[in-house]
Amino acid sequence: MTTTANPPPTQKPAPAAPRVRTRAGDRIFSRSTLVAGVLILLILAGVAVFLISEALPTFTADPSEIDGGEGFFSYVWPLVFGTLAAAIIALVVATPLALGIALFISHYAPRRLAQSLGYVVDLLAAIPSVVFGLWGIQWLAPQVQPAWAWLADNLGFIPIFSGQASATGRTMLTAGLVLAVMILPIITAISREVFLQTPTLHEEAALALGATRWEMIRMAVIPFGRPGIISGIMLGLGRALGETMAVAMVLSTGGFTWSMVTAGNSTIAAEIALDFPESSGLKTNTLIAAGLVLFVITLAVNMFARWIVSRRSEFSGAN
């Protein structure tokens, strides 16, 4: 007796997944964000093309025709030094103050006081640059001039404090302090918001293990917010590098000196603001070339900041 194997049961094809119909509003929003992103890249590329095309005559001109008579790089490197020096002074002064204010508002101050302080700090960002410049000239410079004179008399063996201190107090150190006040609300606001995003579970776990409030902040809050802190500092640095009016009003002189307590330094932005209205011909191309250098410095700083944030984000508390 022969047996025949039953044929395998036929499998019914799986029903096709229903097509999800996207709403018109979602399509419009998606395409709008795509257009906005592409537009930003096009604007950035357009600015770069303009700067390069207008700066080319400077690089091909006779060095004797550039200010100083020694070529463009001899002209621009003192300005680069002044730009970086003012920005570094501002960061050194503003960063500890901003982080301290942000921690006080987010973890120490009572709620009502924290709201008021946050509003006051945010209000600083709305003050125009010219007001900071007037404040630096009329009040800050005369107040700090005796301190700069003391530094020159007692620490003159250090190159940055050497020479005769300015009688007006309008020095690179003063400009750096003005910039520190200007970038303070930027770093404070970003750091405060990052600290407030720390998971409550992390903070409570640290306190439950017997940590003090400062130990909890050091072990849970700061590691979680480190990428945000770096981003805030880099945003403040970008503001300090590109600030024009306040620095031009405080310094209003060119030249070069290693000393931070004497007159004679300037920044790229201040040089462009002071000289561009009366420039023509090759002088205009030279100033645009200096702007190209500032553009490259700012772009390099932002790329470096993004690299640091991406490198640290893998080990941040958010992950």
PDB file of C-alpha atoms in Angstrom:
ATOM      1  CA  MET A   1       0.000   0.000   0.000  1.00  0.00           C
ATOM      2  CA  THR A   2       1.548   3.195  -1.116  1.00  0.00           C
ATOM      3  CA  THR A   3       1.043   6.447   0.719  1.00  0.00           C
ATOM      4  CA  THR A   4       1.154   9.783  -0.955  1.00  0.00           C
ATOM      5  CA  ALA A   5       2.568  12.777   0.913  1.00  0.00           C
ATOM      6  CA  ASN A   6       0.118  15.528   1.458  1.00  0.00           C
ATOM      7  CA  PRO A   7       1.084  18.663  -0.460  1.00  0.00           C
ATOM      8  CA  PRO A   8       2.304  21.503   1.778  1.00  0.00           C
ATOM      9  CA  PRO A   9      -0.382  23.986   2.583  1.00  0.00           C
ATOM     10  CA  THR A  10      -0.261  27.022   0.450  1.00  0.00           C
ATOM     11  CA  GLN A  11       0.727  30.170   2.344  1.00  0.00           C
ATOM     12  CA  LYS A  12      -1.368  33.173   1.776  1.00  0.00           C
ATOM     13  CA  PRO A  13       0.619  36.264   0.898  1.00  0.00           C
ATOM     14  CA  ALA A  14       0.914  38.758   3.729  1.00  0.00           C
ATOM     15  CA  PRO A  15      -1.392  41.674   3.287  1.00  0.00           C
ATOM     16  CA  ALA A  16       0.366  44.775   2.055  1.00  0.00           C
ATOM     17  CA  ALA A  17       1.017  47.393   4.674  1.00  0.00           C
ATOM     18  CA  PRO A  18      -1.353  50.274   4.327  1.00  0.00           C
ATOM     19  CA  ARG A  19       0.270  53.315   2.740  1.00  0.00           C
ATOM     20  CA  VAL A  20       0.668  56.103   5.205  1.00  0.00           C
ATOM     21  CA  ARG A  21      -0.563  59.305   3.709  1.00  0.00           C
ATOM     22  CA  THR A  22       1.499  62.264   4.830  1.00  0.00           C
ATOM     23  CA  ARG A  23      -0.339  65.423   5.516  1.00  0.00           C
ATOM     24  CA  ALA A  24       0.172  68.479   3.368  1.00  0.00           C
ATOM     25  CA  GLY A  25       1.428  70.418   6.387  1.00  0.00           C
ATOM     26  CA  ASP A  26       4.123  67.803   7.071  1.00  0.00           C
ATOM     27  CA  ARG A  27       5.316  67.902   3.456  1.00  0.00           C
ATOM     28  CA  ILE A  28       5.421  71.689   3.452  1.00  0.00           C
ATOM     29  CA  PHE A  29       7.355  71.797   6.735  1.00  0.00           C
ATOM     30  CA  SER A  30       9.840  69.128   5.582  1.00  0.00           C
ATOM     31  CA  ARG A  31      10.554  70.906   2.324  1.00  0.00           C
ATOM     32  CA  SER A  32      10.778  74.285   4.045  1.00  0.00           C
ATOM     33  CA  THR A  33      13.444  73.017   6.445  1.00  0.00           C
ATOM     34  CA  LEU A  34      15.344  71.494   3.504  1.00  0.00           C
ATOM     35  CA  VAL A  35      15.231  74.805   1.642  1.00  0.00           C
ATOM     36  CA  ALA A  36      16.363  76.667   4.753  1.00  0.00           C
ATOM     37  CA  GLY A  37      19.340  74.343   5.246  1.00  0.00           C
ATOM     38  CA  VAL A  38      20.404  74.589   1.625  1.00  0.00           C
ATOM     39  CA  LEU A  39      19.950  78.372   1.703  1.00  0.00           C
ATOM     40  CA  ILE A  40      22.303  78.694   4.666  1.00  0.00           C
ATOM     41  CA  LEU A  41      24.979  76.726   2.819  1.00  0.00           C
ATOM     42  CA  LEU A  42      24.494  78.839  -0.306  1.00  0.00           C
ATOM     43  CA  ILE A  43      24.796  82.069   1.692  1.00  0.00           C
ATOM     44  CA  LEU A  44      27.958  80.805   3.382  1.00  0.00           C
ATOM     45  CA  ALA A  45      29.426  79.804   0.023  1.00  0.00           C
ATOM     46  CA  GLY A  46      28.446  83.173  -1.462  1.00  0.00           C
ATOM     47  CA  VAL A  47      30.182  85.057   1.347  1.00  0.00           C
ATOM     48  CA  ALA A  48      33.317  82.946   0.901  1.00  0.00           C
ATOM     49  CA  VAL A  49      33.346  83.500  -2.871  1.00  0.00           C
ATOM     50  CA  PHE A  50      32.896  87.256  -2.434  1.00  0.00           C
ATOM     51  CA  LEU A  51      35.697  87.533   0.127  1.00  0.00           C
ATOM     52  CA  ILE A  52      38.106  85.453  -1.932  1.00  0.00           C
ATOM     53  CA  SER A  53      37.390  87.286  -5.200  1.00  0.00           C
ATOM     54  CA  GLU A  54      37.727  90.729  -3.600  1.00  0.00           C
ATOM     55  CA  ALA A  55      40.842  89.758  -1.640  1.00  0.00           C
ATOM     56  CA  LEU A  56      42.793  88.368  -4.625  1.00  0.00           C
ATOM     57  CA  PRO A  57      44.221  91.774  -5.694  1.00  0.00           C
ATOM     58  CA  THR A  58      45.802  92.078  -2.251  1.00  0.00           C
ATOM     59  CA  PHE A  59      47.714  88.812  -2.609  1.00  0.00           C
ATOM     60  CA  THR A  60      48.945  89.669  -6.107  1.00  0.00           C
ATOM     61  CA  ALA A  61      49.847  93.316  -5.419  1.00  0.00           C
ATOM     62  CA  ASP A  62      53.345  94.635  -4.820  1.00  0.00           C
ATOM     63  CA  PRO A  63      54.124  94.299  -1.078  1.00  0.00           C
ATOM     64  CA  SER A  64      55.281  97.919  -0.985  1.00  0.00           C
ATOM     65  CA  GLU A  65      51.739  99.047  -1.858  1.00  0.00           C
ATOM     66  CA  ILE A  66      50.219  97.411   1.226  1.00  0.00           C
ATOM     67  CA  ASP A  67      50.045  99.375   4.477  1.00  0.00           C
ATOM     68  CA  GLY A  68      53.400  99.061   6.215  1.00  0.00           C
ATOM     69  CA  GLY A  69      55.223  98.371   2.941  1.00  0.00           C
ATOM     70  CA  GLU A  70      56.085  94.765   3.862  1.00  0.00           C
ATOM     71  CA  GLY A  71      53.178  92.822   2.375  1.00  0.00           C
ATOM     72  CA  PHE A  72      49.777  91.673   3.504  1.00  0.00           C
ATOM     73  CA  PHE A  73      50.848  89.109   6.089  1.00  0.00           C
ATOM     74  CA  SER A  74      53.052  91.640   7.882  1.00  0.00           C
ATOM     75  CA  TYR A  75      50.029  93.928   7.938  1.00  0.00           C
ATOM     76  CA  VAL A  76      47.462  91.412   9.145  1.00  0.00           C
ATOM     77  CA  TRP A  77      49.298  89.325  11.732  1.00  0.00           C
ATOM     78  CA  PRO A  78      49.309  92.061  14.431  1.00  0.00           C
ATOM     79  CA  LEU A  79      45.556  92.348  13.907  1.00  0.00           C
ATOM     80  CA  VAL A  80      45.195  88.583  14.251  1.00  0.00           C
ATOM     81  CA  PHE A  81      47.189  88.720  17.470  1.00  0.00           C
ATOM     82  CA  GLY A  82      45.003  91.506  18.842  1.00  0.00           C
ATOM     83  CA  THR A  83      41.826  89.675  17.853  1.00  0.00           C
ATOM     84  CA  LEU A  84      42.885  86.445  19.546  1.00  0.00           C
ATOM     85  CA  ALA A  85      44.278  88.253  22.600  1.00  0.00           C
ATOM     86  CA  ALA A  86      41.046  90.175  23.223  1.00  0.00           C
ATOM     87  CA  ALA A  87      38.945  87.033  22.744  1.00  0.00           C
ATOM     88  CA  ILE A  88      41.125  84.938  25.068  1.00  0.00           C
ATOM     89  CA  ILE A  89      41.025  87.615  27.795  1.00  0.00           C
ATOM     90  CA  ALA A  90      37.242  87.734  27.471  1.00  0.00           C
ATOM     91  CA  LEU A  91      36.918  83.940  27.737  1.00  0.00           C
ATOM     92  CA  VAL A  92      39.271  83.681  30.725  1.00  0.00           C
ATOM     93  CA  VAL A  93      37.251  86.292  32.612  1.00  0.00           C
ATOM     94  CA  ALA A  94      33.726  85.404  31.472  1.00  0.00           C
ATOM     95  CA  THR A  95      33.738  81.587  31.545  1.00  0.00           C
ATOM     96  CA  PRO A  96      34.176  81.028  35.321  1.00  0.00           C
ATOM     97  CA  LEU A  97      31.700  83.822  36.100  1.00  0.00           C
ATOM     98  CA  ALA A  98      29.143  82.481  33.632  1.00  0.00           C
ATOM     99  CA  LEU A  99      29.378  78.906  34.933  1.00  0.00           C
ATOM    100  CA  GLY A 100      29.118  80.097  38.523  1.00  0.00           C
ATOM    101  CA  ILE A 101      26.056  82.223  37.749  1.00  0.00           C
ATOM    102  CA  ALA A 102      24.455  79.374  35.804  1.00  0.00           C
ATOM    103  CA  LEU A 103      24.989  76.901  38.660  1.00  0.00           C
ATOM    104  CA  PHE A 104      23.689  79.376  41.224  1.00  0.00           C
ATOM    105  CA  ILE A 105      20.534  80.040  39.207  1.00  0.00           C
ATOM    106  CA  SER A 106      19.882  76.377  38.440  1.00  0.00           C
ATOM    107  CA  HIS A 107      20.782  74.658  41.730  1.00  0.00           C
ATOM    108  CA  TYR A 108      21.255  77.113  44.591  1.00  0.00           C
ATOM    109  CA  ALA A 109      19.037  80.183  44.272  1.00  0.00           C
ATOM    110  CA  PRO A 110      15.389  80.174  45.406  1.00  0.00           C
ATOM    111  CA  ARG A 111      12.918  79.917  42.549  1.00  0.00           C
ATOM    112  CA  ARG A 112      11.809  83.554  42.584  1.00  0.00           C
ATOM    113  CA  LEU A 113      15.365  84.854  42.840  1.00  0.00           C
ATOM    114  CA  ALA A 114      16.489  82.470  40.094  1.00  0.00           C
ATOM    115  CA  GLN A 115      13.811  83.751  37.732  1.00  0.00           C
ATOM    116  CA  SER A 116      14.747  87.367  38.405  1.00  0.00           C
ATOM    117  CA  LEU A 117      18.477  86.737  37.981  1.00  0.00           C
ATOM    118  CA  GLY A 118      17.888  84.794  34.778  1.00  0.00           C
ATOM    119  CA  TYR A 119      15.853  87.668  33.376  1.00  0.00           C
ATOM    120  CA  VAL A 120      18.550  90.219  34.285  1.00  0.00           C
ATOM    121  CA  VAL A 121      21.317  88.122  32.722  1.00  0.00           C
ATOM    122  CA  ASP A 122      19.299  87.622  29.553  1.00  0.00           C
ATOM    123  CA  LEU A 123      18.652  91.365  29.438  1.00  0.00           C
ATOM    124  CA  LEU A 124      22.396  92.015  29.146  1.00  0.00           C
ATOM    125  CA  ALA A 125      22.346  90.379  25.710  1.00  0.00           C
ATOM    126  CA  ALA A 126      19.909  93.038  24.465  1.00  0.00           C
ATOM    127  CA  ILE A 127      22.203  95.990  25.248  1.00  0.00           C
ATOM    128  CA  PRO A 128      23.696  97.451  22.021  1.00  0.00           C
ATOM    129  CA  SER A 129      27.436  97.238  21.441  1.00  0.00           C
ATOM    130  CA  VAL A 130      27.797 101.021  21.323  1.00  0.00           C
ATOM    131  CA  VAL A 131      26.476 101.244  24.897  1.00  0.00           C
ATOM    132  CA  PHE A 132      29.141  98.793  26.072  1.00  0.00           C
ATOM    133  CA  GLY A 133      31.726 100.857  24.201  1.00  0.00           C
ATOM    134  CA  LEU A 134      30.635 104.078  25.901  1.00  0.00           C
ATOM    135  CA  TRP A 135      30.640 102.319  29.265  1.00  0.00           C
ATOM    136  CA  GLY A 136      34.165 101.047  28.599  1.00  0.00           C
ATOM    137  CA  ILE A 137      35.471 104.504  27.660  1.00  0.00           C
ATOM    138  CA  GLN A 138      33.693 106.672  30.206  1.00  0.00           C
ATOM    139  CA  TRP A 139      33.684 104.473  33.307  1.00  0.00           C
ATOM    140  CA  LEU A 140      35.668 101.244  33.064  1.00  0.00           C
ATOM    141  CA  ALA A 141      38.895 102.608  31.545  1.00  0.00           C
ATOM    142  CA  PRO A 142      39.457 105.325  34.219  1.00  0.00           C
ATOM    143  CA  GLN A 143      38.638 102.840  36.984  1.00  0.00           C
ATOM    144  CA  VAL A 144      41.107 100.166  35.882  1.00  0.00           C
ATOM    145  CA  GLN A 145      43.937 102.517  34.842  1.00  0.00           C
ATOM    146  CA  PRO A 146      45.569 102.475  38.329  1.00  0.00           C
ATOM    147  CA  ALA A 147      45.492  98.663  38.267  1.00  0.00           C
ATOM    148  CA  TRP A 148      47.225  98.595  34.881  1.00  0.00           C
ATOM    149  CA  ALA A 149      49.835 101.063  36.165  1.00  0.00           C
ATOM    150  CA  TRP A 150      50.473  98.813  39.176  1.00  0.00           C
ATOM    151  CA  LEU A 151      50.903  95.789  36.908  1.00  0.00           C
ATOM    152  CA  ALA A 152      53.381  97.683  34.738  1.00  0.00           C
ATOM    153  CA  ASP A 153      55.380  98.862  37.761  1.00  0.00           C
ATOM    154  CA  ASN A 154      55.490  95.588  39.684  1.00  0.00           C
ATOM    155  CA  LEU A 155      55.158  92.888  37.004  1.00  0.00           C
ATOM    156  CA  GLY A 156      56.839  94.674  34.119  1.00  0.00           C
ATOM    157  CA  PHE A 157      59.308  91.793  33.696  1.00  0.00           C
ATOM    158  CA  ILE A 158      56.417  89.797  32.200  1.00  0.00           C
ATOM    159  CA  PRO A 159      56.074  90.731  28.498  1.00  0.00           C
ATOM    160  CA  ILE A 160      52.303  91.228  28.621  1.00  0.00           C
ATOM    161  CA  PHE A 161      52.706  93.802  31.431  1.00  0.00           C
ATOM    162  CA  SER A 162      55.842  95.533  30.180  1.00  0.00           C
ATOM    163  CA  GLY A 163      56.146  99.138  29.066  1.00  0.00           C
ATOM    164  CA  GLN A 164      54.526 102.345  30.199  1.00  0.00           C
ATOM    165  CA  ALA A 165      50.919 101.820  31.167  1.00  0.00           C
ATOM    166  CA  SER A 166      48.384 103.824  29.207  1.00  0.00           C
ATOM    167  CA  ALA A 167      47.339 107.040  30.945  1.00  0.00           C
ATOM    168  CA  THR A 168      43.773 106.651  29.695  1.00  0.00           C
ATOM    169  CA  GLY A 169      43.311 102.963  30.531  1.00  0.00           C
ATOM    170  CA  ARG A 170      42.143 102.207  26.981  1.00  0.00           C
ATOM    171  CA  THR A 171      44.202  99.067  26.493  1.00  0.00           C
ATOM    172  CA  MET A 172      43.720  95.535  25.241  1.00  0.00           C
ATOM    173  CA  LEU A 173      42.984  94.344  28.781  1.00  0.00           C
ATOM    174  CA  THR A 174      40.188  96.894  29.053  1.00  0.00           C
ATOM    175  CA  ALA A 175      38.780  95.805  25.694  1.00  0.00           C
ATOM    176  CA  GLY A 176      38.925  92.186  26.895  1.00  0.00           C
ATOM    177  CA  LEU A 177      36.944  93.065  30.029  1.00  0.00           C
ATOM    178  CA  VAL A 178      34.290  94.813  27.937  1.00  0.00           C
ATOM    179  CA  LEU A 179      34.046  91.743  25.709  1.00  0.00           C
ATOM    180  CA  ALA A 180      33.804  89.523  28.798  1.00  0.00           C
ATOM    181  CA  VAL A 181      30.712  91.414  29.940  1.00  0.00           C
ATOM    182  CA  MET A 182      29.235  91.157  26.433  1.00  0.00           C
ATOM    183  CA  ILE A 183      29.653  87.387  26.118  1.00  0.00           C
ATOM    184  CA  LEU A 184      28.673  86.664  29.727  1.00  0.00           C
ATOM    185  CA  PRO A 185      24.906  86.325  29.041  1.00  0.00           C
ATOM    186  CA  ILE A 186      25.514  83.986  26.092  1.00  0.00           C
ATOM    187  CA  ILE A 187      27.569  81.466  28.052  1.00  0.00           C
ATOM    188  CA  THR A 188      25.369  81.835  31.142  1.00  0.00           C
ATOM    189  CA  ALA A 189      22.076  81.263  29.311  1.00  0.00           C
ATOM    190  CA  ILE A 190      23.246  78.158  27.466  1.00  0.00           C
ATOM    191  CA  SER A 191      24.957  76.644  30.515  1.00  0.00           C
ATOM    192  CA  ARG A 192      21.911  77.321  32.697  1.00  0.00           C
ATOM    193  CA  GLU A 193      19.550  75.576  30.298  1.00  0.00           C
ATOM    194  CA  VAL A 194      21.918  72.614  29.971  1.00  0.00           C
ATOM    195  CA  PHE A 195      22.241  72.266  33.755  1.00  0.00           C
ATOM    196  CA  LEU A 196      18.456  72.324  34.126  1.00  0.00           C
ATOM    197  CA  GLN A 197      18.176  69.404  31.679  1.00  0.00           C
ATOM    198  CA  THR A 198      20.188  67.090  33.934  1.00  0.00           C
ATOM    199  CA  PRO A 199      18.014  64.017  34.731  1.00  0.00           C
ATOM    200  CA  THR A 200      16.579  64.281  38.220  1.00  0.00           C
ATOM    201  CA  LEU A 201      17.305  60.575  38.728  1.00  0.00           C
ATOM    202  CA  HIS A 202      21.041  61.228  38.374  1.00  0.00           C
ATOM    203  CA  GLU A 203      20.958  64.028  40.924  1.00  0.00           C
ATOM    204  CA  GLU A 204      18.849  62.072  43.419  1.00  0.00           C
ATOM    205  CA  ALA A 205      21.039  58.983  43.034  1.00  0.00           C
ATOM    206  CA  ALA A 206      24.165  61.003  43.849  1.00  0.00           C
ATOM    207  CA  LEU A 207      22.503  62.579  46.892  1.00  0.00           C
ATOM    208  CA  ALA A 208      21.205  59.187  48.033  1.00  0.00           C
ATOM    209  CA  LEU A 209      24.753  57.847  48.008  1.00  0.00           C
ATOM    210  CA  GLY A 210      25.760  60.547  50.476  1.00  0.00           C
ATOM    211  CA  ALA A 211      27.173  63.151  48.137  1.00  0.00           C
ATOM    212  CA  THR A 212      26.995  66.801  49.084  1.00  0.00           C
ATOM    213  CA  ARG A 213      25.317  69.252  46.738  1.00  0.00           C
ATOM    214  CA  TRP A 214      28.657  70.307  45.243  1.00  0.00           C
ATOM    215  CA  GLU A 215      29.740  66.672  44.828  1.00  0.00           C
ATOM    216  CA  MET A 216      26.436  65.953  43.111  1.00  0.00           C
ATOM    217  CA  ILE A 217      27.017  68.863  40.738  1.00  0.00           C
ATOM    218  CA  ARG A 218      30.572  67.735  40.065  1.00  0.00           C
ATOM    219  CA  MET A 219      29.649  64.089  39.445  1.00  0.00           C
ATOM    220  CA  ALA A 220      26.246  64.384  37.738  1.00  0.00           C
ATOM    221  CA  VAL A 221      25.479  67.890  36.471  1.00  0.00           C
ATOM    222  CA  ILE A 222      28.776  69.026  34.966  1.00  0.00           C
ATOM    223  CA  PRO A 223      29.548  65.734  33.115  1.00  0.00           C
ATOM    224  CA  PHE A 224      26.031  65.741  31.672  1.00  0.00           C
ATOM    225  CA  GLY A 225      26.276  69.345  30.502  1.00  0.00           C
ATOM    226  CA  ARG A 226      29.886  69.350  29.279  1.00  0.00           C
ATOM    227  CA  PRO A 227      29.021  69.372  25.528  1.00  0.00           C
ATOM    228  CA  GLY A 228      26.569  72.208  26.105  1.00  0.00           C
ATOM    229  CA  ILE A 229      29.129  74.159  28.132  1.00  0.00           C
ATOM    230  CA  ILE A 230      31.655  73.838  25.330  1.00  0.00           C
ATOM    231  CA  SER A 231      29.063  74.956  22.795  1.00  0.00           C
ATOM    232  CA  GLY A 232      28.215  78.014  24.881  1.00  0.00           C
ATOM    233  CA  ILE A 233      31.874  78.921  25.281  1.00  0.00           C
ATOM    234  CA  MET A 234      32.448  78.627  21.548  1.00  0.00           C
ATOM    235  CA  LEU A 235      29.421  80.808  20.811  1.00  0.00           C
ATOM    236  CA  GLY A 236      30.824  83.403  23.189  1.00  0.00           C
ATOM    237  CA  LEU A 237      34.203  83.121  21.496  1.00  0.00           C
ATOM    238  CA  GLY A 238      32.586  83.715  18.120  1.00  0.00           C
ATOM    239  CA  ARG A 239      30.913  86.858  19.486  1.00  0.00           C
ATOM    240  CA  ALA A 240      34.213  88.076  20.927  1.00  0.00           C
ATOM    241  CA  LEU A 241      36.115  87.451  17.683  1.00  0.00           C
ATOM    242  CA  GLY A 242      33.636  89.377  15.569  1.00  0.00           C
ATOM    243  CA  GLU A 243      32.776  92.256  17.906  1.00  0.00           C
ATOM    244  CA  THR A 244      33.437  95.580  16.192  1.00  0.00           C
ATOM    245  CA  MET A 245      31.968  98.720  17.689  1.00  0.00           C
ATOM    246  CA  ALA A 246      32.779  98.274  21.371  1.00  0.00           C
ATOM    247  CA  VAL A 247      36.394  97.267  20.690  1.00  0.00           C
ATOM    248  CA  ALA A 248      36.869 100.069  18.157  1.00  0.00           C
ATOM    249  CA  MET A 249      35.610 102.634  20.660  1.00  0.00           C
ATOM    250  CA  VAL A 250      37.805 101.375  23.496  1.00  0.00           C
ATOM    251  CA  LEU A 251      41.039 100.968  21.499  1.00  0.00           C
ATOM    252  CA  SER A 252      40.762 103.362  18.517  1.00  0.00           C
ATOM    253  CA  THR A 253      44.484 102.893  17.783  1.00  0.00           C
ATOM    254  CA  GLY A 254      46.496 100.542  15.609  1.00  0.00           C
ATOM    255  CA  GLY A 255      50.016  99.150  15.731  1.00  0.00           C
ATOM    256  CA  PHE A 256      51.371  96.226  17.678  1.00  0.00           C
ATOM    257  CA  THR A 257      52.767  95.570  21.129  1.00  0.00           C
ATOM    258  CA  TRP A 258      53.075  92.457  23.259  1.00  0.00           C
ATOM    259  CA  SER A 259      51.973  94.429  26.312  1.00  0.00           C
ATOM    260  CA  MET A 260      48.310  94.321  27.286  1.00  0.00           C
ATOM    261  CA  VAL A 261      48.514  97.450  29.481  1.00  0.00           C
ATOM    262  CA  THR A 262      49.828  99.895  26.877  1.00  0.00           C
ATOM    263  CA  ALA A 263      48.099 101.476  23.905  1.00  0.00           C
ATOM    264  CA  GLY A 264      48.887 100.259  20.402  1.00  0.00           C
ATOM    265  CA  ASN A 265      46.898  97.130  19.596  1.00  0.00           C
ATOM    266  CA  SER A 266      43.781  96.595  17.519  1.00  0.00           C
ATOM    267  CA  THR A 267      41.606  93.798  16.154  1.00  0.00           C
ATOM    268  CA  ILE A 268      40.586  92.840  12.627  1.00  0.00           C
ATOM    269  CA  ALA A 269      36.967  93.870  13.116  1.00  0.00           C
ATOM    270  CA  ALA A 270      37.910  97.197  14.702  1.00  0.00           C
ATOM    271  CA  GLU A 271      40.435  97.922  11.935  1.00  0.00           C
ATOM    272  CA  ILE A 272      37.818  97.308   9.255  1.00  0.00           C
ATOM    273  CA  ALA A 273      35.235  99.462  11.045  1.00  0.00           C
ATOM    274  CA  LEU A 274      37.622 102.392  11.486  1.00  0.00           C
ATOM    275  CA  ASP A 275      39.308 102.364   8.060  1.00  0.00           C
ATOM    276  CA  PHE A 276      36.679 101.082   5.629  1.00  0.00           C
ATOM    277  CA  PRO A 277      34.619 104.305   5.298  1.00  0.00           C
ATOM    278  CA  GLU A 278      37.655 106.234   3.975  1.00  0.00           C
ATOM    279  CA  SER A 279      39.278 103.408   2.012  1.00  0.00           C
ATOM    280  CA  SER A 280      39.421 103.004  -1.750  1.00  0.00           C
ATOM    281  CA  GLY A 281      41.203 100.870  -4.342  1.00  0.00           C
ATOM    282  CA  LEU A 282      43.777  98.480  -2.971  1.00  0.00           C
ATOM    283  CA  LYS A 283      43.116  99.592   0.609  1.00  0.00           C
ATOM    284  CA  THR A 284      39.555  98.302   0.305  1.00  0.00           C
ATOM    285  CA  ASN A 285      40.826  94.969  -1.035  1.00  0.00           C
ATOM    286  CA  THR A 286      43.276  94.777   1.861  1.00  0.00           C
ATOM    287  CA  LEU A 287      40.531  95.270   4.420  1.00  0.00           C
ATOM    288  CA  ILE A 288      38.373  92.639   2.703  1.00  0.00           C
ATOM    289  CA  ALA A 289      41.353  90.272   2.778  1.00  0.00           C
ATOM    290  CA  ALA A 290      41.627  90.910   6.527  1.00  0.00           C
ATOM    291  CA  GLY A 291      37.915  90.054   6.759  1.00  0.00           C
ATOM    292  CA  LEU A 292      38.670  86.819   4.905  1.00  0.00           C
ATOM    293  CA  VAL A 293      41.274  85.969   7.544  1.00  0.00           C
ATOM    294  CA  LEU A 294      38.712  86.616  10.285  1.00  0.00           C
ATOM    295  CA  PHE A 295      36.208  84.453   8.396  1.00  0.00           C
ATOM    296  CA  VAL A 296      38.706  81.579   8.279  1.00  0.00           C
ATOM    297  CA  ILE A 297      39.535  81.960  11.982  1.00  0.00           C
ATOM    298  CA  THR A 298      35.857  81.906  12.959  1.00  0.00           C
ATOM    299  CA  LEU A 299      35.183  78.891  10.734  1.00  0.00           C
ATOM    300  CA  ALA A 300      38.157  77.032  12.199  1.00  0.00           C
ATOM    301  CA  VAL A 301      37.014  77.785  15.754  1.00  0.00           C
ATOM    302  CA  ASN A 302      33.503  76.493  15.028  1.00  0.00           C
ATOM    303  CA  MET A 303      34.816  73.323  13.380  1.00  0.00           C
ATOM    304  CA  PHE A 304      37.127  72.717  16.335  1.00  0.00           C
ATOM    305  CA  ALA A 305      34.194  73.204  18.731  1.00  0.00           C
ATOM    306  CA  ARG A 306      32.045  70.741  16.800  1.00  0.00           C
ATOM    307  CA  TRP A 307      34.880  68.199  16.917  1.00  0.00           C
ATOM    308  CA  ILE A 308      35.200  68.584  20.685  1.00  0.00           C
ATOM    309  CA  VAL A 309      31.440  68.256  21.215  1.00  0.00           C
ATOM    310  CA  SER A 310      31.186  65.164  19.000  1.00  0.00           C
ATOM    311  CA  ARG A 311      34.177  63.619  20.758  1.00  0.00           C
ATOM    312  CA  ARG A 312      32.753  64.300  24.214  1.00  0.00           C
ATOM    313  CA  SER A 313      29.124  63.455  23.496  1.00  0.00           C
ATOM    314  CA  GLU A 314      29.894  59.739  23.463  1.00  0.00           C
ATOM    315  CA  PHE A 315      30.834  59.934  27.152  1.00  0.00           C
ATOM    316  CA  SER A 316      28.293  62.543  28.246  1.00  0.00           C
ATOM    317  CA  GLY A 317      25.532  61.869  30.741  1.00  0.00           C
ATOM    318  CA  ALA A 318      22.972  62.082  27.944  1.00  0.00           C
ATOM    319  CA  ASN A 319      24.161  58.710  26.667  1.00  0.00           C
TER     320      ASN A 319
END
